[in-house]
């Protein structure tokens, strides 16, 4: 398990070294730090180690780094996090502990929320709670996809659902 976690950390940092996009609060903060220090970030001794699985394996075993999957392509570094099943994307988009390297889960979650919103509207069961839940889920997924430069067409929220949402 430690080896798998260290491989994930290494993969994420290699993506950043190759100027690939990483979303999530921790991913965006790391990219911002890298951009401040410029092209030499991974050439420096301390930061170059972040591209090695041996480095991350040592950090994980020493309990100075933690990683758990919260969804495919989405990882949390907070040991206290309880989101390991049934995650709420709205809580993960800018979370200071999250790395998001793939938009697949976000896109699937968005499609489910769009379908459920339209179905609830069609069957007459749409209420404020459902409208809010599904629209938040759609917008959070779209934010992740946007952060990862994933092409998609923004969802146009139906007027009936918009009327149920608090806009102030």
Coordinates of N, CA, C and O in Angstrom, one line a residue:
X1 N 0.8 -1.2 0.0 CA 0.0 0.0 0.0 C 0.9 1.3 0.0 O 0.6 2.2 -0.7
X2 N 1.9 1.2 0.8 CA 2.8 2.4 0.8 C 3.5 2.6 -0.5 O 3.6 3.8 -1.0
X3 N 3.8 1.5 -1.2 CA 4.4 1.7 -2.6 C 3.4 2.3 -3.5 O 3.8 3.2 -4.3
X4 N 2.2 1.9 -3.5 CA 1.1 2.4 -4.3 C 1.0 3.9 -4.0 O 0.9 4.7 -5.0
X5 N 0.9 4.3 -2.8 CA 0.8 5.7 -2.4 C 1.9 6.5 -2.9 O 1.8 7.6 -3.4
X6 N 3.2 6.0 -2.7 CA 4.3 6.7 -3.2 C 4.4 6.9 -4.7 O 4.8 7.9 -5.2
X7 N 3.9 5.9 -5.4 CA 3.8 6.0 -6.8 C 2.8 7.1 -7.3 O 3.0 7.8 -8.3
X8 N 1.7 7.2 -6.5 CA 0.7 8.3 -6.8 C 1.4 9.6 -6.6 O 1.3 10.5 -7.5
X9 N 2.0 9.8 -5.4 CA 2.7 11.1 -5.2 C 3.7 11.4 -6.3 O 3.8 12.5 -6.8
X10 N 4.5 10.4 -6.7 CA 5.5 10.6 -7.7 C 4.9 11.0 -9.0 O 5.3 11.9 -9.7
X11 N 3.8 10.3 -9.4 CA 3.1 10.6 -10.6 C 2.6 12.0 -10.7 O 2.7 12.7 -11.6
X12 N 2.0 12.4 -9.5 CA 1.4 13.8 -9.5 C 2.6 14.8 -9.6 O 2.4 15.8 -10.4
X13 N 3.7 14.6 -8.9 CA 4.8 15.6 -9.0 C 5.4 15.6 -10.4 O 5.9 16.6 -10.8
X14 N 5.5 14.4 -11.0 CA 6.0 14.4 -12.4 C 5.2 15.1 -13.3 O 5.6 15.8 -14.3
X15 N 3.8 15.0 -13.1 CA 2.9 15.8 -14.0 C 3.2 17.3 -13.8 O 3.2 18.0 -14.8
X16 N 3.4 17.7 -12.6 CA 3.6 19.1 -12.3 C 5.0 19.5 -12.9 O 5.1 20.6 -13.5
X17 N 6.0 18.6 -12.9 CA 7.3 18.9 -13.4 C 7.2 19.1 -15.0 O 7.9 19.8 -15.6
X18 N 6.2 18.4 -15.5 CA 6.0 18.4 -17.0 C 5.0 19.5 -17.4 O 4.4 19.4 -18.5
X19 N 4.6 20.4 -16.5 CA 3.7 21.4 -16.7 C 2.3 20.9 -17.1 O 1.5 21.6 -17.8
X20 N 1.9 19.8 -16.6 CA 0.6 19.2 -16.8 C -0.3 19.8 -15.6 O 0.2 20.1 -14.5
X21 N -1.6 19.9 -15.9 CA -2.5 20.5 -14.9 C -2.8 19.5 -13.8 O -3.1 18.3 -14.1
X22 N -2.9 20.0 -12.6 CA -3.4 19.3 -11.4 C -4.4 20.2 -10.7 O -4.1 21.4 -10.5
X23 N -5.5 19.7 -10.4 CA -6.6 20.5 -9.7 C -6.6 20.1 -8.2 O -5.7 19.4 -7.7
X24 N -7.5 20.6 -7.5 CA -7.6 20.5 -6.1 C -6.8 21.6 -5.4 O -5.9 22.1 -6.0
X25 N -7.2 21.9 -4.2 CA -6.5 23.0 -3.5 C -5.0 22.8 -3.3 O -4.2 23.7 -3.5
X26 N -4.6 21.6 -2.9 CA -3.2 21.3 -2.7 C -2.4 21.3 -4.0 O -1.3 21.7 -4.1
X27 N -3.1 20.7 -5.0 CA -2.5 20.7 -6.3 C -2.2 22.1 -6.9 O -1.1 22.4 -7.4
X28 N -3.2 22.9 -6.8 CA -3.1 24.3 -7.3 C -2.0 25.1 -6.5 O -1.3 25.8 -7.0
X29 N -2.0 24.8 -5.2 CA -1.0 25.5 -4.3 C 0.4 25.1 -4.7 O 1.3 25.9 -4.8
X30 N 0.6 23.8 -4.9 CA 1.9 23.3 -5.3 C 2.3 23.8 -6.7 O 3.5 24.2 -6.8
X31 N 1.4 23.9 -7.6 CA 1.7 24.5 -8.9 C 2.1 26.0 -8.8 O 3.0 26.4 -9.4
X32 N 1.4 26.7 -7.9 CA 1.7 28.1 -7.7 C 3.1 28.2 -7.1 O 3.9 29.1 -7.5
X33 N 3.5 27.4 -6.2 CA 4.8 27.4 -5.6 C 5.9 27.1 -6.6 O 6.9 27.8 -6.7
X34 N 5.6 26.2 -7.5 CA 6.6 25.8 -8.5 C 6.7 27.0 -9.5 O 7.8 27.3 -9.9
X35 N 5.6 27.6 -9.9 CA 5.7 28.7 -10.8 C 6.5 29.9 -10.2 O 7.1 30.6 -10.9
X36 N 6.4 30.1 -8.9 CA 7.1 31.2 -8.3 C 8.6 31.0 -8.4 O 9.4 32.0 -8.6
X37 N 9.0 29.8 -8.2 CA 10.4 29.4 -8.2 C 11.0 29.2 -9.6 O 12.2 29.1 -9.8
X38 N 10.1 29.1 -10.5 CA 10.5 29.0 -11.9 C 10.9 27.6 -12.4 O 10.7 26.6 -11.7
X39 N 11.6 27.6 -13.5 CA 11.9 26.3 -14.2 C 12.9 25.5 -13.3 O 13.0 24.3 -13.6
X40 N 13.6 26.1 -12.4 CA 14.6 25.3 -11.7 C 14.0 24.6 -10.4 O 14.8 24.0 -9.7
X41 N 12.7 24.7 -10.2 CA 12.1 24.1 -9.0 C 12.5 22.6 -8.8 O 13.0 22.3 -7.7
X42 N 12.4 21.8 -9.8 CA 12.8 20.4 -9.6 C 14.2 20.1 -9.8 O 14.6 18.9 -9.7
X43 N 15.0 21.1 -10.1 CA 16.5 20.9 -10.2 C 17.2 21.0 -8.9 O 18.3 20.6 -8.7
X44 N 16.5 21.7 -8.0 CA 17.1 21.9 -6.6 C 17.0 20.6 -5.9 O 16.1 19.8 -6.0
X45 N 18.0 20.4 -5.0 CA 18.2 19.2 -4.3 C 16.9 18.7 -3.6 O 16.4 17.6 -3.7
X46 N 16.3 19.6 -2.7 CA 15.1 19.2 -1.9 C 13.9 18.9 -2.8 O 13.2 17.9 -2.5
X47 N 13.7 19.6 -3.8 CA 12.5 19.5 -4.7 C 12.7 18.3 -5.7 O 11.7 17.7 -6.1
X48 N 13.9 18.1 -6.1 CA 14.1 17.0 -7.1 C 13.7 15.7 -6.5 O 13.3 14.8 -7.2
X49 N 13.9 15.6 -5.1 CA 13.5 14.3 -4.5 C 12.1 14.0 -4.6 O 11.7 12.8 -4.5
X50 N 11.2 15.0 -4.8 CA 9.8 14.8 -4.9 C 9.4 14.0 -6.2 O 8.3 13.6 -6.3
X51 N 10.3 13.8 -7.1 CA 10.1 13.0 -8.3 C 10.5 11.5 -8.1 O 10.4 10.7 -9.1
X52 N 10.9 11.1 -6.9 CA 11.3 9.8 -6.6 C 10.3 9.0 -5.7 O 9.9 9.6 -4.7
X53 N 10.0 7.8 -6.1 CA 9.1 7.0 -5.3 C 9.8 6.7 -3.9 O 9.1 6.6 -2.9
X54 N 11.1 6.5 -3.9 CA 11.8 6.2 -2.7 C 11.6 7.3 -1.7 O 11.4 7.1 -0.5
X55 N 11.7 8.6 -2.1 CA 11.4 9.7 -1.3 C 10.1 9.7 -0.6 O 9.9 9.8 0.6
X56 N 9.0 9.4 -1.5 CA 7.7 9.4 -0.9 C 7.4 8.2 0.0 O 6.7 8.3 0.9
X57 N 8.0 7.1 -0.4 CA 7.9 5.9 0.5 C 8.4 6.2 1.9 O 7.8 5.9 2.9
X58 N 9.6 6.9 1.9 CA 10.2 7.2 3.2 C 9.3 8.2 4.0 O 9.1 8.1 5.2
X59 N 8.7 9.2 3.3 CA 7.8 10.2 3.9 C 6.6 9.5 4.4 O 6.1 9.9 5.5
X60 N 6.0 8.6 3.7 CA 4.8 7.9 4.1 C 5.1 7.0 5.3 O 4.3 7.1 6.3
X61 N 6.2 6.3 5.3 CA 6.5 5.4 6.4 C 6.9 6.2 7.6 O 6.6 5.8 8.8
X62 N 7.5 7.4 7.4 CA 7.8 8.3 8.5 C 6.6 9.1 9.0 O 6.8 10.0 9.9
X63 N 5.5 8.9 8.4 CA 4.2 9.6 8.8 C 4.3 11.1 8.6 O 3.6 11.9 9.2
X64 N 5.2 11.6 7.7 CA 5.2 13.0 7.3 C 4.4 13.3 6.1 O 4.3 14.4 5.7
X65 N 4.0 12.2 5.4 CA 3.1 12.4 4.3 C 2.0 11.3 4.4 O 2.2 10.2 4.9
X66 N 0.8 11.7 3.9 CA -0.3 10.8 4.0 C -1.1 10.9 2.7 O -1.2 12.0 2.1
X67 N -1.7 9.8 2.2 CA -2.5 9.9 1.0 C -3.5 8.8 1.0 O -3.2 7.7 1.4
X68 N -4.8 9.2 0.7 CA -5.8 8.2 0.5 C -6.7 8.6 -0.7 O -6.8 9.8 -1.0
X69 N -7.2 7.6 -1.4 CA -8.0 7.9 -2.6 C -9.4 8.3 -2.1 O -9.9 7.6 -1.2
X70 N -10.0 9.3 -2.7 CA -11.4 9.6 -2.4 C -12.3 9.4 -3.6 O -13.5 9.3 -3.5
X71 N -11.7 9.2 -4.8 CA -12.4 8.8 -6.0 C -11.3 8.5 -7.0 O -10.1 8.9 -6.8
X72 N -11.6 7.9 -8.1 CA -10.5 7.7 -9.2 C -9.9 9.0 -9.6 O -10.6 9.9 -10.0
X73 N -8.6 9.1 -9.5 CA -7.9 10.3 -9.9 C -8.0 11.4 -8.9 O -7.5 12.5 -9.2
X74 N -8.5 11.2 -7.7 CA -8.7 12.2 -6.7 C -8.1 11.7 -5.4 O -8.6 10.6 -4.9
X75 N -7.2 12.5 -4.8 CA -6.5 12.0 -3.6 C -6.5 13.1 -2.5 O -6.5 14.3 -2.8
X76 N -6.6 12.6 -1.3 CA -6.6 13.6 -0.1 C -5.4 13.3 0.7 O -5.0 12.1 0.9
X77 N -4.8 14.3 1.2 CA -3.6 14.2 2.1 C -3.9 14.4 3.6 O -2.9 14.5 4.4
X78 N -5.1 14.6 3.9 CA -5.5 14.8 5.3 C -5.8 13.5 6.0 O -6.8 12.8 5.6
X79 N -5.1 13.2 7.0 CA -5.3 12.0 7.8 C -6.7 12.0 8.5 O -7.2 10.9 8.7
X80 N -7.2 13.1 8.8 CA -8.5 13.3 9.5 C -9.7 13.2 8.6 O -10.8 13.2 9.0
X81 N -9.5 13.2 7.3 CA -10.5 13.2 6.3 C -11.4 11.9 6.4 O -10.8 10.8 6.4
X82 N -12.7 12.1 6.4 CA -13.6 10.9 6.4 C -14.2 10.6 5.1 O -15.0 9.7 4.9
X83 N -13.8 11.4 4.0 CA -14.4 11.2 2.7 C -13.6 10.1 1.9 O -12.6 10.4 1.3
X84 N -14.1 8.9 2.0 CA -13.5 7.9 1.2 C -14.5 7.1 0.4 O -14.2 6.4 -0.5
X85 N -15.7 7.4 0.7 CA -16.8 6.8 -0.1 C -17.7 8.0 -0.4 O -17.4 9.0 -0.1
X86 N -18.7 8.0 -1.1 CA -19.7 9.0 -1.2 C -19.2 10.4 -1.0 O -19.7 11.1 -0.1
X87 N -18.3 10.9 -1.8 CA -17.7 12.2 -1.7 C -18.6 13.3 -2.2 O -19.4 13.1 -3.1
X88 N -18.4 14.5 -1.7 CA -19.1 15.7 -2.1 C -18.1 16.5 -2.9 O -17.1 17.1 -2.2
X89 N -18.2 16.6 -4.2 CA -17.2 17.3 -5.0 C -17.1 18.8 -4.6 O -16.0 19.4 -4.7
X90 N -18.2 19.4 -4.1 CA -18.1 20.8 -3.7 C -17.1 21.0 -2.6 O -16.5 22.1 -2.5
X91 N -16.9 20.0 -1.7 CA -16.0 20.1 -0.6 C -14.5 19.8 -1.1 O -13.6 20.1 -0.4
X92 N -14.3 19.3 -2.3 CA -13.0 18.9 -2.7 C -12.4 19.8 -3.7 O -11.2 19.8 -3.9
X93 N -13.2 20.7 -4.4 CA -12.7 21.5 -5.5 C -11.5 22.4 -5.1 O -10.5 22.5 -5.8
X94 N -11.6 23.0 -3.9 CA -10.5 23.9 -3.5 C -10.0 23.5 -2.1 O -9.4 24.3 -1.4
X95 N -10.2 22.2 -1.7 CA -9.7 21.7 -0.4 C -8.2 21.8 -0.4 O -7.5 21.4 -1.3
X96 N -7.7 22.3 0.7 CA -6.2 22.5 0.9 C -5.5 21.2 1.0 O -4.2 21.2 1.0
X97 N -6.2 20.0 1.0 CA -5.5 18.7 1.1 C -5.6 17.9 -0.1 O -5.1 16.8 -0.1
X98 N -6.3 18.3 -1.2 CA -6.6 17.5 -2.3 C -5.7 17.7 -3.5 O -5.4 18.8 -3.9
X99 N -5.4 16.6 -4.2 CA -4.8 16.6 -5.5 C -5.8 15.9 -6.4 O -6.4 14.8 -6.1
X100 N -6.1 16.5 -7.5 CA -7.1 15.9 -8.5 C -6.3 15.9 -9.8 O -5.9 16.9 -10.3
X101 N -6.1 14.7 -10.3 CA -5.3 14.6 -11.5 C -6.1 14.1 -12.8 O -5.6 14.1 -13.9
X102 N -7.4 13.8 -12.5 CA -8.2 13.3 -13.6 C -9.6 13.8 -13.5 O -10.1 13.9 -12.4
X103 N -10.2 14.1 -14.6 CA -11.5 14.6 -14.7 C -12.6 13.5 -14.9 O -13.8 13.9 -14.9
X104 N -12.2 12.3 -15.0 CA -13.2 11.2 -15.3 C -14.3 11.1 -14.2 O -15.5 11.1 -14.5
X105 N -13.9 11.1 -12.9 CA -14.9 11.0 -11.9 C -15.8 12.2 -11.9 O -17.0 12.1 -11.7
X106 N -15.2 13.4 -12.0 CA -16.0 14.7 -12.0 C -17.0 14.6 -13.2 O -18.2 15.0 -13.0
X107 N -16.6 14.2 -14.3 CA -17.5 14.2 -15.5 C -18.7 13.2 -15.2 O -19.8 13.5 -15.5
X108 N -18.4 12.0 -14.7 CA -19.4 11.0 -14.4 C -20.4 11.6 -13.3 O -21.6 11.4 -13.5
X109 N -19.8 12.2 -12.3 CA -20.7 12.8 -11.3 C -21.5 13.9 -11.8 O -22.7 14.0 -11.5
X110 N -21.0 14.7 -12.7 CA -21.8 15.8 -13.4 C -22.9 15.2 -14.2 O -24.1 15.7 -14.1
X111 N -22.6 14.2 -15.0 CA -23.7 13.6 -15.8 C -24.8 13.0 -15.0 O -26.0 13.2 -15.3
X112 N -24.4 12.3 -13.9 CA -25.4 11.8 -13.0 C -26.3 12.9 -12.4 O -27.5 12.8 -12.3
X113 N -25.7 14.0 -11.9 CA -26.4 15.1 -11.3 C -27.3 15.7 -12.4 O -28.5 16.1 -12.0
X114 N -26.8 15.9 -13.6 CA -27.7 16.5 -14.6 C -28.9 15.6 -14.9 O -30.0 16.1 -15.0
X115 N -28.7 14.3 -15.0 CA -29.7 13.4 -15.3 C -30.7 13.4 -14.2 O -32.0 13.5 -14.4
X116 N -30.2 13.4 -12.9 CA -31.1 13.3 -11.8 C -31.9 14.6 -11.6 O -33.1 14.6 -11.3
X117 N -31.3 15.8 -11.9 CA -32.0 17.1 -11.9 C -33.1 17.1 -12.9 O -34.3 17.5 -12.6
X118 N -32.8 16.7 -14.1 CA -33.9 16.7 -15.2 C -35.0 15.7 -14.9 O -36.1 16.0 -15.1
X119 N -34.6 14.5 -14.3 CA -35.6 13.5 -14.0 C -36.5 14.0 -12.8 O -37.7 13.8 -12.9
X120 N -35.9 14.6 -11.8 CA -36.7 15.2 -10.7 C -37.7 16.2 -11.2 O -38.8 16.3 -10.8
X121 N -37.2 17.1 -12.1 CA -38.1 18.1 -12.7 C -39.2 17.5 -13.5 O -40.4 17.8 -13.4
X122 N -38.9 16.5 -14.3 CA -39.8 15.8 -15.2 C -40.9 15.1 -14.4 O -42.1 15.1 -14.7
X123 N -40.5 14.5 -13.3 CA -41.4 13.7 -12.5 C -42.2 14.5 -11.4 O -43.0 14.0 -10.7
X124 N -41.8 15.8 -11.3 CA -42.5 16.7 -10.4 C -42.0 16.6 -8.9 O -42.7 17.0 -8.0
X125 N -40.9 15.9 -8.7 CA -40.4 15.8 -7.3 C -39.3 16.8 -7.0 O -38.7 16.8 -5.9
X126 N -39.0 17.7 -7.9 CA -37.9 18.7 -7.7 C -38.3 19.6 -6.6 O -39.4 20.2 -6.6
X127 N -37.4 19.8 -5.6 CA -37.6 20.7 -4.5 C -36.3 21.5 -4.3 O -35.4 21.3 -5.0
X128 N -36.4 22.4 -3.4 CA -35.2 23.3 -3.1 C -33.9 22.5 -2.8 O -32.9 22.8 -3.3
X129 N -34.1 21.5 -2.0 CA -33.0 20.6 -1.5 C -32.3 19.9 -2.7 O -31.1 19.9 -2.8
X130 N -33.2 19.3 -3.5 CA -32.6 18.5 -4.7 C -32.0 19.5 -5.7 O -30.9 19.2 -6.2
X131 N -32.7 20.6 -6.0 CA -32.1 21.5 -6.9 C -30.8 22.0 -6.5 O -29.8 22.0 -7.2
X132 N -30.7 22.4 -5.2 CA -29.4 22.9 -4.6 C -28.3 21.8 -4.7 O -27.2 22.1 -5.1
X133 N -28.7 20.6 -4.3 CA -27.7 19.5 -4.3 C -27.1 19.2 -5.7 O -25.9 19.2 -5.9
X134 N -28.0 19.1 -6.6 CA -27.6 18.7 -8.0 C -26.9 19.9 -8.7 O -25.9 19.6 -9.4
X135 N -27.3 21.1 -8.5 CA -26.6 22.2 -9.1 C -25.2 22.4 -8.5 O -24.3 22.6 -9.3
X136 N -25.1 22.2 -7.2 CA -23.8 22.3 -6.6 C -22.9 21.2 -7.1 O -21.7 21.5 -7.4
X137 N -23.4 20.1 -7.3 CA -22.6 18.9 -7.8 C -22.2 19.2 -9.2 O -21.0 18.9 -9.6
X138 N -23.0 19.7 -10.0 CA -22.7 20.0 -11.4 C -21.7 21.1 -11.5 O -20.7 21.0 -12.2
X139 N -21.8 22.2 -10.7 CA -20.9 23.3 -10.8 C -19.5 22.9 -10.2 O -18.5 23.3 -10.7
X140 N -19.5 22.1 -9.2 CA -18.2 21.6 -8.6 C -17.5 20.8 -9.6 O -16.3 20.9 -9.8
X141 N -18.2 19.9 -10.3 CA -17.6 19.0 -11.3 C -17.1 19.9 -12.5 O -15.9 19.6 -13.0
X142 N -17.8 20.8 -12.9 CA -17.4 21.7 -14.0 C -16.2 22.5 -13.6 O -15.3 22.8 -14.4
X143 N -16.1 22.9 -12.3 CA -14.9 23.6 -11.8 C -13.6 22.7 -11.9 O -12.6 23.2 -12.4
X144 N -13.8 21.5 -11.5 CA -12.7 20.5 -11.6 C -12.3 20.3 -13.0 O -11.1 20.4 -13.4
X145 N -13.2 20.1 -13.9 CA -12.9 19.9 -15.3 C -12.3 21.2 -15.9 O -11.4 21.0 -16.7
X146 N -12.7 22.3 -15.5 CA -12.1 23.6 -16.0 C -10.7 23.7 -15.5 O -9.8 24.0 -16.3
X147 N -10.5 23.4 -14.2 CA -9.1 23.4 -13.7 C -8.1 22.5 -14.4 O -6.9 22.7 -14.5
X148 N -8.7 21.4 -14.9 CA -7.9 20.4 -15.6 C -7.8 20.6 -17.1 O -7.3 19.8 -17.8
X149 N -8.5 21.7 -17.5 CA -8.5 22.0 -18.9 C -9.2 20.9 -19.8 O -8.8 20.6 -20.9
X150 N -10.2 20.3 -19.2 CA -11.0 19.3 -19.8 C -12.2 19.9 -20.5 O -12.9 20.7 -20.0
X151 N -12.3 19.6 -21.8 CA -13.3 20.3 -22.6 C -14.7 19.7 -22.3 O -14.9 18.5 -22.2
X152 N -15.7 20.6 -22.1 CA -17.1 20.2 -21.8 C -18.0 21.4 -22.2 O -17.5 22.5 -22.3
X153 N -19.2 21.1 -22.3 CA -20.2 22.1 -22.5 C -20.9 22.4 -21.2 O -21.5 21.5 -20.6
X154 N -20.8 23.6 -20.7 CA -21.5 24.0 -19.4 C -23.0 23.6 -19.5 O -23.6 23.8 -20.5
X155 N -23.4 23.1 -18.3 CA -24.8 22.7 -18.2 C -25.7 24.0 -18.0 O -25.4 24.8 -17.2
X156 N -26.8 24.0 -18.8 CA -27.7 25.1 -18.6 C -28.8 24.7 -17.6 O -29.6 23.8 -17.9
X157 N -28.8 25.2 -16.4 CA -29.8 24.8 -15.4 C -31.2 25.2 -15.8 O -31.4 26.4 -16.2
X158 N -32.1 24.3 -15.8 CA -33.5 24.6 -16.2 C -34.1 25.7 -15.3 O -33.8 25.8 -14.1
X159 N -35.0 26.5 -15.9 CA -35.6 27.6 -15.2 C -36.3 27.2 -14.0 O -36.2 27.9 -12.9
X160 N -37.0 26.1 -14.0 CA -37.7 25.7 -12.8 C -36.7 25.4 -11.6 O -37.1 25.8 -10.5
X161 N -35.6 24.9 -11.9 CA -34.6 24.6 -10.9 C -34.0 25.9 -10.4 O -33.8 26.1 -9.2
X162 N -33.7 26.8 -11.3 CA -33.1 28.1 -11.0 C -34.1 28.9 -10.0 O -33.6 29.6 -9.1
X163 N -35.4 28.8 -10.2 CA -36.3 29.5 -9.4 C -36.3 29.0 -8.0 O -36.7 29.7 -7.0
X164 N -35.9 27.7 -7.8 CA -35.9 27.1 -6.4 C -34.6 27.5 -5.7 O -34.6 27.3 -4.4
X165 N -33.6 28.0 -6.4 CA -32.3 28.3 -5.7 C -32.3 29.6 -5.1 O -32.9 30.6 -5.6
X166 N -31.6 29.8 -4.0 CA -31.4 31.1 -3.3 C -30.3 31.8 -4.0 O -29.2 31.2 -4.1
X167 N -30.5 32.9 -4.6 CA -29.5 33.6 -5.4 C -28.8 34.7 -4.6 O -27.8 35.3 -5.1
X168 N -29.3 35.1 -3.5 CA -28.6 36.3 -2.8 C -27.6 35.8 -1.8 O -27.5 34.9 -1.2

